[in-house]
Amino acid sequence: MRLGWCADGGRLRYRGDLVELEAVTDVGWVRLAVGGREFLRAPQGSAAMVFRRGEAFVSRFSDAGLTVTERNVLRVGDVRDGVYLQQFHCLDPSPRLRLNVGFNDARDHDLLLLLNDGVRLVRVGPAEDHAAAMRAVAPSGSVDAARVEGEAAILVHEGGAWLRVTGPLWTGTVTLPDGERRGCVGLPCRGFAANTFEFTYGAGDFAGHWLAGVRFDVTGGPPLPEGEREPTGGAGMPVYAPGDAVRMGLRGQWLGPAAFDGTAEIEIVHMDGRLHALHRQPVRLDPATPATVLDFAPDLHLGGPSDVWGRVFDAAGRLLWADRFRMVYDIEGYEPEDTRRDDHDAFWARTLEEMRSRSLDLREERRFGNEQWEFVELSFNVLGERRVHAMLFLPRNLPRPLPVVITAHPNTLGWGLSEQGGVYGSKVTRDGRFAWFVPLIRGHRPDAEFVPFNVPWWGPLGDRETYEGRYWFSTMARSVDALAELGGEIDLRRIVAKGGSQGGALALVTAALDDRVCCCLADCPSHGELARALRPGPLTRSYRSRVPEGMAPADLERMLSYFDPVNHCPSVRCPTVIGHNVGDTTVHIGGGLAMYKRLTALPADRKWFCPGAGTSHANSAPGSRKMREWMDAVANGWGTGTGDL
């Protein structure tokens, strides 16, 4: 049989390099094979891909044929009966199929892929998961009849071939009209809609499909904080101190038809690129026997963050499984690199003096509101010829003067208010016990139609006098001046600098440049240790490619040092909370840890580093709790002699 589609005597066939499809007129699709291994089995006189709505089955299709799509001159095979349609696009030369499913019925159906007995294993999980990290279930109802839902499934044939289905799906068992129980993959389909599912496939005995439930197993560290989730299965709370008897292992199960011989390893790499530890050993796994893949006590000795990699290889050295979690070792003993220049304080004192040599010229541009809030647009002069706008949120019906939160982020574009019935602010999510002052540091108005591009912190990189960070930082300090001009509205004893990510860094800088800030709450602060970003290593960002022509990297490193939030932290005099998830995938925890370590003017009982176990960018559980404590304290009068912590 030639490659490609062939329609012959009521049968529709497709043959590719690895995959084969077959449909029969008046029945439907009866065959899907990869590398000669059958993945579907049709009941007698019925299709192997059937619709089910409730208990009713639709399994006979009056027409099977080919269509030509003019857009890509691609022949498409389909079965249909005037109401139901199942259509395969074969996307050679790539090992990929696309299945389009539709029906002229408003009710939702499931499309059931009835599995051949040779399919021994189905892996189910999120669409992006590595095979070995996906849940393994057996397709036979006698083994596991439970319904398991996911976004992707890998069907593994006993002959080694595999078929991956991507799309919302479930796997389990069904009872067919003739009473037979059959393992299946169910594809939920919406009525009057185009439902699309992607298939990829391969042949050969790829051992990774039989490796199930691999996870880290770590003991000896602290317990997970309340409300936290493990960053990676079995990793626990990855913050370790000297003296902790930390043991790291990999646990897994081998489900293949024969024993497995391979290698497993754990590699720990410090954030500066140094090898912290590497342990590797051969491993043999027997079929269907729970096993310890690897177990050892690492020599933890490099203070600061490191990445822990777990890997499993087969006998040929092919990577079958890999995962990572981030850990932090010896927070108290860790000392980050000191890049603060001798004239740091003098530079910023001169900058603030230059800024304040110009009149503030605070103006009210607009005022509106609802029953709960007043919204005030203000503008004021900053540095040089810069003038910025700010949003002031004033809760009504509270006694004056009000405690206030200063917060900013370069991506803040407007009021962030919903509008219902013509009244702004019907859903204000800010803490109603505080006034909120939000300078728009990029220079635009809250309701501006045109907003300038968000000039990133790393450019343009001319010199420290014209660097954008100089204007942004000055704006934060000038915002405190603006609050002082508001008379009896604001309690200047209770100014909170607060923010997350770039806003967290700006909060720390605000507290450093103006000692009128009573406390600082910085969540996952970004852009710490800018010098590290200019050097080769795992944390290198895009700065290296932006070194201006004619400027040496060492000179750029010096210029950026004046704008590194880490180098501002020694000037912070108020109680400060820094929250950061250890596995933050957006901002590396190394910068947040360095900021905490450089709060050198604060005693231990007035600074807190609150790491969380998660991977999200913001809201570590311990950090969020500590920040709520401080917000409560300030709202209750902390700074005025009451509400102290």
XYZ file of C-alpha atoms in Angstrom:
645
model
C 0.000 0.000 0.000
C 1.353 3.409 -0.943
C 1.849 6.212 1.532
C -0.963 8.709 1.893
C -4.736 8.470 1.613
C -6.556 5.836 -0.362
C -10.340 5.391 -0.818
C -11.190 1.905 -2.070
C -14.403 -0.140 -2.014
C -16.057 1.516 0.945
C -12.838 1.722 2.913
C -10.785 4.822 3.646
C -7.166 4.246 4.551
C -4.183 6.395 5.439
C -0.615 5.167 5.669
C 2.277 7.286 6.898
C 5.812 6.410 7.888
C 4.586 5.213 11.281
C 0.858 5.741 11.560
C -2.044 3.940 9.864
C -5.739 4.889 9.918
C -8.752 3.064 8.526
C -12.450 3.851 8.307
C -15.310 1.761 6.886
C -18.413 3.234 5.299
C -21.538 2.632 7.436
C -19.300 1.956 10.478
C -16.683 4.668 11.042
C -13.052 4.633 12.187
C -12.000 1.074 13.017
C -8.217 1.325 13.182
C -5.386 3.556 14.449
C -1.974 1.889 14.537
C 1.524 3.234 15.243
C 4.515 1.182 14.110
C 2.153 -1.697 13.400
C 0.810 -1.656 16.971
C -2.969 -1.358 17.249
C -4.260 1.270 19.662
C -8.011 0.916 18.991
C -10.304 -2.140 18.863
C -13.777 -1.869 17.375
C -16.658 -4.020 18.647
C -18.197 -6.306 16.057
C -19.948 -4.222 13.406
C -19.195 -0.940 15.164
C -16.608 1.811 15.170
C -13.615 2.129 17.506
C -14.360 5.845 17.994
C -17.956 6.285 19.136
C -20.022 9.159 20.510
C -21.829 8.755 23.795
C -24.480 11.065 25.215
C -25.693 9.799 28.548
C -26.261 6.087 27.936
C -26.904 6.471 24.196
C -24.168 5.486 21.717
C -23.666 6.755 18.160
C -21.299 4.417 16.345
C -22.356 4.095 12.692
C -21.457 6.610 9.977
C -23.026 6.466 6.521
C -20.157 8.095 4.661
C -16.369 7.860 4.701
C -14.380 9.899 2.247
C -11.726 12.460 1.407
C -11.921 16.215 1.243
C -9.429 18.774 -0.056
C -8.795 21.961 1.883
C -7.767 24.627 -0.588
C -5.818 26.581 2.000
C -3.014 24.056 2.323
C -3.886 21.550 -0.427
C -4.143 18.898 2.250
C -6.319 15.854 1.874
C -8.435 15.163 4.909
C -10.199 11.931 5.792
C -13.545 12.019 7.511
C -16.571 9.961 8.496
C -19.998 11.587 8.744
C -23.735 10.908 8.656
C -25.210 14.367 8.143
C -25.224 15.143 11.884
C -21.926 13.833 13.240
C -18.424 14.376 11.852
C -14.999 12.963 12.726
C -12.169 14.296 10.582
C -8.439 13.456 10.615
C -5.754 15.787 9.248
C -2.492 13.868 8.767
C 0.318 16.380 9.135
C 3.210 14.522 7.528
C 6.160 14.659 7.595
C 5.782 15.518 11.274
C 4.525 12.667 13.521
C 1.277 14.494 14.208
C -2.460 14.106 13.603
C -5.262 16.566 14.157
C -8.753 15.304 14.932
C -11.688 17.645 14.323
C -15.001 16.608 15.863
C -18.404 18.230 15.457
C -22.132 17.539 15.452
C -25.315 19.477 14.753
C -26.755 18.952 18.189
C -26.776 21.476 21.024
C -26.130 18.764 23.606
C -22.585 17.878 24.640
C -21.229 14.406 23.894
C -18.146 12.364 24.721
C -16.124 10.830 21.902
C -14.817 7.489 23.195
C -11.588 5.988 21.885
C -12.050 2.253 22.608
C -8.630 0.856 23.452
C -7.026 -2.284 22.109
C -5.969 -4.929 24.612
C -2.335 -4.271 23.680
C -2.513 -0.817 25.292
C -1.123 -1.564 28.725
C -0.769 1.873 30.233
C -2.309 5.322 29.982
C -0.514 8.361 31.447
C -2.761 11.320 32.315
C -1.778 14.836 33.385
C -1.398 18.491 32.370
C -0.648 19.147 28.728
C 2.946 20.248 29.345
C 3.999 17.535 31.811
C 6.861 15.153 31.162
C 5.579 11.590 30.714
C 7.058 10.225 33.932
C 5.445 13.009 35.954
C 1.956 12.137 34.689
C -0.347 9.849 36.605
C -0.270 6.258 35.371
C -3.511 4.276 35.099
C -4.283 0.904 33.571
C -6.868 0.909 30.762
C -8.562 -2.303 31.869
C -11.706 -1.918 33.992
C -10.703 -4.905 36.079
C -7.593 -3.037 37.221
C -8.691 0.577 37.586
C -12.203 1.628 36.688
C -11.851 5.095 38.204
C -12.318 8.070 35.923
C -9.182 10.232 35.751
C -9.307 13.645 34.065
C -6.489 15.624 32.517
C -5.349 17.808 29.642
C -3.241 15.140 27.933
C -2.854 11.374 27.868
C -0.090 9.084 26.644
C -1.197 5.620 25.559
C 1.622 3.070 25.803
C 1.440 -0.160 23.818
C 3.055 -3.342 25.096
C 5.094 -3.366 21.895
C 6.707 -0.031 22.784
C 4.779 2.305 20.482
C 3.043 5.302 22.039
C 0.302 7.772 21.185
C -0.143 11.127 22.930
C -3.548 12.848 22.881
C -3.722 16.521 23.859
C -6.955 18.250 24.817
C -9.457 18.058 27.672
C -9.983 14.336 28.275
C -10.583 11.555 30.743
C -9.708 7.877 30.923
C -11.537 4.984 32.538
C -13.816 2.130 31.518
C -17.188 2.011 29.821
C -19.813 -0.656 29.363
C -20.646 -1.056 25.669
C -24.141 -1.891 24.358
C -23.180 -5.586 24.080
C -22.207 -5.632 27.782
C -18.432 -5.698 27.267
C -16.351 -3.502 29.541
C -13.620 -1.686 27.728
C -10.847 0.710 28.659
C -11.196 4.012 26.842
C -10.079 7.594 26.521
C -13.004 10.022 26.529
C -12.818 13.340 24.664
C -15.542 15.784 25.843
C -17.081 17.565 22.839
C -19.394 20.589 22.769
C -22.449 20.749 20.586
C -22.558 23.109 17.604
C -18.822 23.697 18.031
C -15.499 22.781 16.445
C -13.716 20.436 18.842
C -10.040 19.861 18.064
C -7.595 17.348 19.534
C -3.920 16.867 18.719
C -2.206 13.471 18.431
C 1.532 12.826 18.376
C 3.059 9.382 18.168
C 6.226 7.346 18.081
C 7.497 3.785 17.867
C 10.314 2.068 19.708
C 10.542 0.931 23.281
C 10.978 4.292 25.012
C 11.487 3.379 28.648
C 10.338 6.749 29.981
C 6.716 5.821 29.445
C 6.996 3.003 31.976
C 8.620 5.090 34.692
C 5.789 6.216 36.962
C 5.315 8.610 39.840
C 8.906 9.818 40.118
C 9.208 12.485 42.778
C 11.703 14.049 45.139
C 11.670 12.744 48.680
C 13.412 15.195 51.020
C 13.672 14.922 54.796
C 15.483 16.919 57.430
C 14.327 20.431 56.529
C 11.715 22.598 58.232
C 8.010 21.755 58.010
C 5.916 23.404 55.335
C 4.462 26.699 56.573
C 0.730 26.834 57.046
C -1.072 27.315 53.764
C 1.945 26.356 51.619
C 2.199 23.730 48.896
C 5.293 21.771 48.002
C 7.128 23.385 45.055
C 7.777 19.959 43.517
C 6.395 16.633 44.627
C 8.148 15.553 47.804
C 10.510 18.531 48.093
C 8.907 19.984 51.221
C 10.013 23.384 52.506
C 13.371 23.910 50.763
C 15.077 26.179 53.301
C 17.908 24.461 55.155
C 20.199 25.533 57.979
C 23.599 24.249 59.051
C 23.088 21.199 61.206
C 19.949 20.028 59.405
C 20.258 16.327 58.608
C 19.009 16.752 55.045
C 18.514 13.644 52.939
C 17.425 13.850 49.338
C 16.074 11.010 47.308
C 14.025 10.105 44.271
C 11.113 7.722 44.560
C 9.436 6.000 41.653
C 7.817 2.873 40.263
C 8.668 0.807 37.210
C 5.654 -0.456 35.244
C 7.415 -1.928 32.216
C 7.184 -5.547 31.085
C 10.861 -6.239 31.873
C 13.386 -5.012 34.424
C 14.968 -1.602 33.963
C 18.652 -0.765 34.239
C 19.748 2.845 34.200
C 21.259 5.698 36.158
C 19.798 8.264 38.511
C 21.374 11.476 39.766
C 20.824 14.540 41.882
C 22.835 17.622 40.965
C 22.817 20.804 43.073
C 24.012 23.974 41.331
C 24.544 27.252 43.202
C 23.052 30.404 41.665
C 26.559 31.645 40.820
C 27.179 28.510 38.742
C 29.321 26.579 41.208
C 28.620 22.879 41.600
C 27.217 22.431 45.088
C 26.881 18.638 44.986
C 26.530 15.796 42.478
C 25.486 12.251 43.326
C 24.998 9.584 40.664
C 24.453 5.848 40.918
C 23.208 2.937 38.806
C 19.692 1.761 39.477
C 17.801 -1.444 38.690
C 14.016 -1.537 38.903
C 11.848 -4.632 38.758
C 8.440 -4.595 37.041
C 5.557 -3.124 39.061
C 7.653 -2.897 42.238
C 7.779 0.374 44.204
C 11.407 1.386 44.437
C 13.841 3.904 45.842
C 15.640 5.250 42.822
C 18.233 7.226 44.765
C 18.871 8.133 48.371
C 21.768 10.172 49.780
C 22.803 12.861 52.240
C 24.190 15.833 50.267
C 27.037 17.933 51.574
C 25.330 21.321 51.773
C 27.952 24.003 52.223
C 27.357 26.907 49.799
C 25.209 29.574 51.415
C 22.387 31.106 49.415
C 20.064 29.714 46.729
C 20.834 26.631 44.658
C 18.857 24.593 42.131
C 18.376 20.891 42.862
C 18.036 18.777 39.716
C 16.846 15.173 39.704
C 17.341 13.046 36.577
C 16.841 9.440 35.499
C 18.597 7.991 32.421
C 18.173 4.646 30.672
C 21.072 2.303 29.906
C 21.746 4.145 26.634
C 22.019 7.485 28.447
C 18.676 8.859 27.230
C 17.014 11.236 29.683
C 13.721 9.717 30.843
C 12.757 12.122 33.612
C 13.964 15.439 34.987
C 12.618 17.899 37.499
C 13.942 20.745 39.605
C 13.278 22.609 42.786
C 15.109 25.576 44.272
C 16.534 25.531 47.782
C 18.138 28.098 50.072
C 20.896 27.137 52.485
C 22.193 29.009 55.533
C 20.214 32.246 55.340
C 21.775 33.672 58.485
C 25.351 32.879 57.464
C 25.002 33.860 53.821
C 26.638 37.136 52.801
C 25.908 38.526 49.337
C 28.483 40.391 47.325
C 28.870 44.033 48.376
C 28.717 46.269 45.282
C 27.727 49.496 47.070
C 30.111 52.330 46.093
C 31.732 54.707 48.557
C 29.882 57.683 47.095
C 26.452 55.997 47.005
C 24.980 58.123 49.796
C 26.557 61.286 48.427
C 25.111 60.664 44.966
C 21.593 60.239 46.290
C 21.881 63.144 48.728
C 22.879 65.358 45.792
C 20.040 63.948 43.664
C 17.430 64.697 46.337
C 18.861 68.138 46.936
C 18.642 68.870 43.198
C 15.069 67.576 43.146
C 13.963 69.692 46.100
C 15.600 72.806 44.707
C 12.636 72.912 42.345
C 9.194 73.817 43.673
C 6.898 70.829 44.286
C 3.968 72.725 42.710
C 1.381 70.184 43.871
C -1.873 70.541 41.902
C -5.238 68.826 42.129
C -6.241 67.919 38.575
C -9.485 66.062 39.206
C -11.680 64.745 42.016
C -14.576 62.280 41.840
C -15.859 59.313 43.811
C -18.673 57.277 45.251
C -20.087 56.588 48.701
C -17.004 54.711 49.915
C -14.085 56.497 48.223
C -12.844 59.787 46.899
C -10.480 59.601 43.949
C -8.091 62.490 43.454
C -5.720 63.015 40.546
C -2.671 65.051 41.549
C 0.412 66.255 39.705
C 3.769 67.533 40.974
C 7.317 68.297 39.880
C 10.048 65.719 40.321
C 13.614 65.895 38.973
C 14.841 68.127 36.184
C 11.886 69.005 33.971
C 9.915 65.890 34.928
C 6.373 66.249 36.200
C 4.334 63.218 37.208
C 0.715 62.460 37.981
C -0.470 60.436 40.945
C -3.693 58.773 42.049
C -4.886 59.352 45.614
C -7.544 57.034 47.018
C -9.247 58.488 50.123
C -11.715 56.333 52.067
C -14.734 58.336 53.201
C -16.259 58.239 56.666
C -12.980 57.595 58.489
C -11.457 60.059 60.962
C -8.581 62.149 59.700
C -5.634 62.062 59.534
C -5.463 58.746 57.648
C -2.642 56.218 57.531
C -1.400 55.937 53.967
C 0.223 53.375 51.687
C 2.640 54.549 48.975
C 2.860 52.003 46.191
C 3.970 52.132 42.576
C 4.776 49.898 39.634
C 5.895 50.976 36.160
C 3.073 48.940 34.613
C 0.324 50.800 36.486
C -1.680 52.451 33.751
C -4.827 53.835 35.385
C -7.260 53.797 38.267
C -7.962 50.095 38.067
C -11.584 50.757 38.976
C -14.724 49.142 37.678
C -17.539 51.329 36.473
C -21.148 50.362 37.108
C -24.086 52.641 36.486
C -21.778 55.511 35.707
C -20.172 55.437 39.169
C -16.438 54.793 39.328
C -14.967 52.706 42.093
C -17.782 50.289 42.710
C -15.206 47.531 43.231
C -12.126 48.960 44.903
C -9.970 46.115 46.226
C -7.556 48.257 48.237
C -7.572 48.085 52.031
C -10.251 50.590 53.053
C -8.523 51.444 56.330
C -5.805 53.377 54.478
C -5.432 56.172 52.007
C -3.475 54.998 48.960
C -1.004 57.155 47.036
C 0.034 55.768 43.634
C 2.530 57.840 41.609
C 2.522 57.026 37.893
C 6.279 57.007 37.554
C 6.289 56.790 33.743
C 4.817 60.284 33.522
C 1.359 59.663 32.038
C -2.053 60.656 33.373
C -4.378 58.003 34.823
C -6.844 58.212 31.934
C -4.315 58.901 29.187
C -5.173 57.427 25.804
C -1.502 57.190 24.867
C 0.859 55.663 27.405
C 4.619 55.776 26.745
C 6.568 52.567 26.454
C 7.610 51.085 29.783
C 11.293 51.977 29.727
C 12.894 48.956 31.400
C 15.264 49.236 34.291
C 18.197 48.305 32.082
C 18.003 51.057 29.517
C 18.857 53.358 28.063
C 22.192 52.818 29.741
C 23.945 56.133 29.195
C 25.103 57.311 32.614
C 23.798 57.562 36.150
C 22.624 61.166 35.724
C 20.163 60.327 32.940
C 19.349 56.717 33.809
C 15.600 56.171 34.120
C 15.934 54.686 37.590
C 17.157 58.051 38.907
C 13.826 59.624 37.949
C 11.769 56.726 39.250
C 13.520 56.631 42.613
C 13.292 60.406 42.947
C 9.564 60.218 42.238
C 9.091 57.841 45.165
C 10.866 60.214 47.553
C 8.997 63.212 46.118
C 5.727 61.373 46.769
C 6.384 61.638 50.502
C 6.850 65.388 50.039
C 3.482 65.507 48.257
C 1.777 63.688 51.136
C 3.206 66.216 53.558
C 1.451 68.964 51.554
C -1.993 67.423 52.004
C -2.498 68.983 55.415
C -4.725 67.151 57.864
C -5.723 64.394 55.420
C -2.642 62.226 56.005
C -1.009 61.024 59.229
C 2.672 61.418 58.396
C 3.590 59.139 61.298
C 1.912 56.206 59.514
C 3.298 56.040 55.975
C 3.667 52.477 54.654
C 5.830 51.762 51.592
C 4.425 48.663 49.948
C 4.648 46.839 46.631
C 5.405 43.654 44.738
C 8.042 42.749 42.141
C 9.320 46.056 40.701
C 6.934 47.684 43.174
C 8.627 45.767 45.997
C 11.995 47.174 44.955
C 10.483 50.681 44.778
C 9.053 50.253 48.272
C 12.508 49.467 49.664
C 14.031 52.425 47.833
C 11.299 54.737 49.185
C 12.060 53.646 52.737
C 15.782 54.120 52.105
C 15.462 57.634 50.670
C 12.953 59.033 53.185
C 12.936 58.164 56.874
C 9.334 59.354 57.239
C 8.256 55.871 56.099
C 7.126 53.974 59.204
C 7.347 50.440 57.760
C 8.211 48.755 54.468
C 6.435 45.698 53.007
C 8.219 44.324 49.932
C 6.810 41.262 48.186
C 9.148 39.381 45.800
C 11.244 42.529 45.136
C 12.944 42.470 41.756
C 16.169 43.733 40.173
C 18.436 42.874 43.053
C 22.130 42.158 42.461
C 22.269 43.865 39.070
C 26.013 43.247 38.833
C 25.411 39.500 38.729
C 23.269 39.992 35.620
C 26.277 41.330 33.717
C 28.385 38.228 34.275
C 28.208 34.786 32.680
C 26.183 32.349 34.737
C 22.751 30.822 35.261
C 21.223 34.174 36.274
C 22.480 36.228 33.332
C 19.680 38.412 32.031
C 19.543 40.586 28.923
C 21.859 43.284 30.313
C 24.988 41.754 28.767
C 23.762 42.367 25.240
C 22.866 45.968 26.135
C 26.280 47.267 27.167
C 26.539 50.549 25.213
C 29.174 50.724 22.515
C 32.416 52.061 23.923
C 31.390 51.303 27.521
C 33.226 48.603 29.445
C 31.082 46.078 31.392
C 32.876 47.138 34.581
C 31.789 50.745 34.023
C 28.194 49.667 33.427
C 28.336 47.556 36.576
C 29.436 50.611 38.536
C 26.683 52.776 37.030
C 23.969 50.231 37.839
C 25.211 49.849 41.412
C 23.572 53.162 42.346
C 20.196 51.759 41.296
C 20.449 48.273 42.736
C 17.814 48.023 45.517
C 20.269 45.849 47.465
C 22.614 48.837 47.785
C 19.814 51.046 49.119
C 18.890 48.620 51.886
C 21.619 49.719 54.376
C 19.834 53.093 54.501
C 16.461 51.634 55.534
C 15.636 52.565 59.131
C 12.033 51.323 59.490
C 10.705 47.802 60.222
C 10.808 45.835 56.968
C 9.220 42.616 55.723
C 10.490 40.870 52.594
C 8.418 37.968 51.316
C 9.631 35.737 48.497
C 8.755 32.276 47.229
C 11.889 30.150 47.009
C 10.941 28.783 43.598
C 9.747 32.084 42.088
C 10.026 31.526 38.333
C 9.873 35.253 37.471
C 12.236 36.904 39.963
C 15.047 34.833 41.446
C 14.982 34.697 45.229
C 18.685 35.547 45.356
C 17.934 39.248 44.935
C 15.308 39.302 47.686
C 17.635 37.432 50.043
C 20.462 39.877 49.311
C 18.154 42.811 50.099
C 17.278 41.276 53.450
C 20.927 40.637 54.287
C 21.766 44.264 53.507
C 19.216 45.663 55.985
C 22.227 46.218 58.224
C 20.833 49.217 60.123
C 17.916 47.180 61.496
C 18.017 44.933 64.561
C 16.890 41.326 64.158
C 13.465 42.036 65.647
C 12.685 44.721 63.057
C 13.404 42.841 59.829
C 11.902 39.660 58.469
C 12.731 37.483 55.496
C 9.715 35.243 54.864
C 10.405 32.581 52.234
C 7.587 30.442 50.897
C 7.799 27.016 49.325
C 5.904 27.890 46.152
C 6.918 28.836 42.635
C 4.508 31.720 42.071
C 5.723 35.280 41.652
C 4.235 36.885 44.782
C 2.375 36.080 47.951
C 4.491 33.625 49.875
C 2.255 32.404 52.686
C 4.632 33.443 55.529
C 5.312 36.825 53.912
C 1.622 37.545 53.373
C 0.836 36.749 57.001
C 3.600 38.981 58.342
C 2.559 41.852 56.047
C -1.049 41.539 57.223
C 0.177 41.814 60.804
C 1.918 45.086 60.005
C -1.013 46.495 58.055
C -3.258 45.679 61.032
C -0.809 47.272 63.454
C -0.488 50.503 61.459
C -4.253 50.691 60.934
C -4.674 50.334 64.707
C -2.256 53.167 65.466
C 1.278 51.798 65.293
C 3.612 54.740 64.940
C 1.434 56.889 67.185
C 2.220 54.993 70.382
C -0.537 52.376 70.067
C -0.957 49.184 68.078
C 2.693 48.212 68.476
C 3.915 44.760 67.487
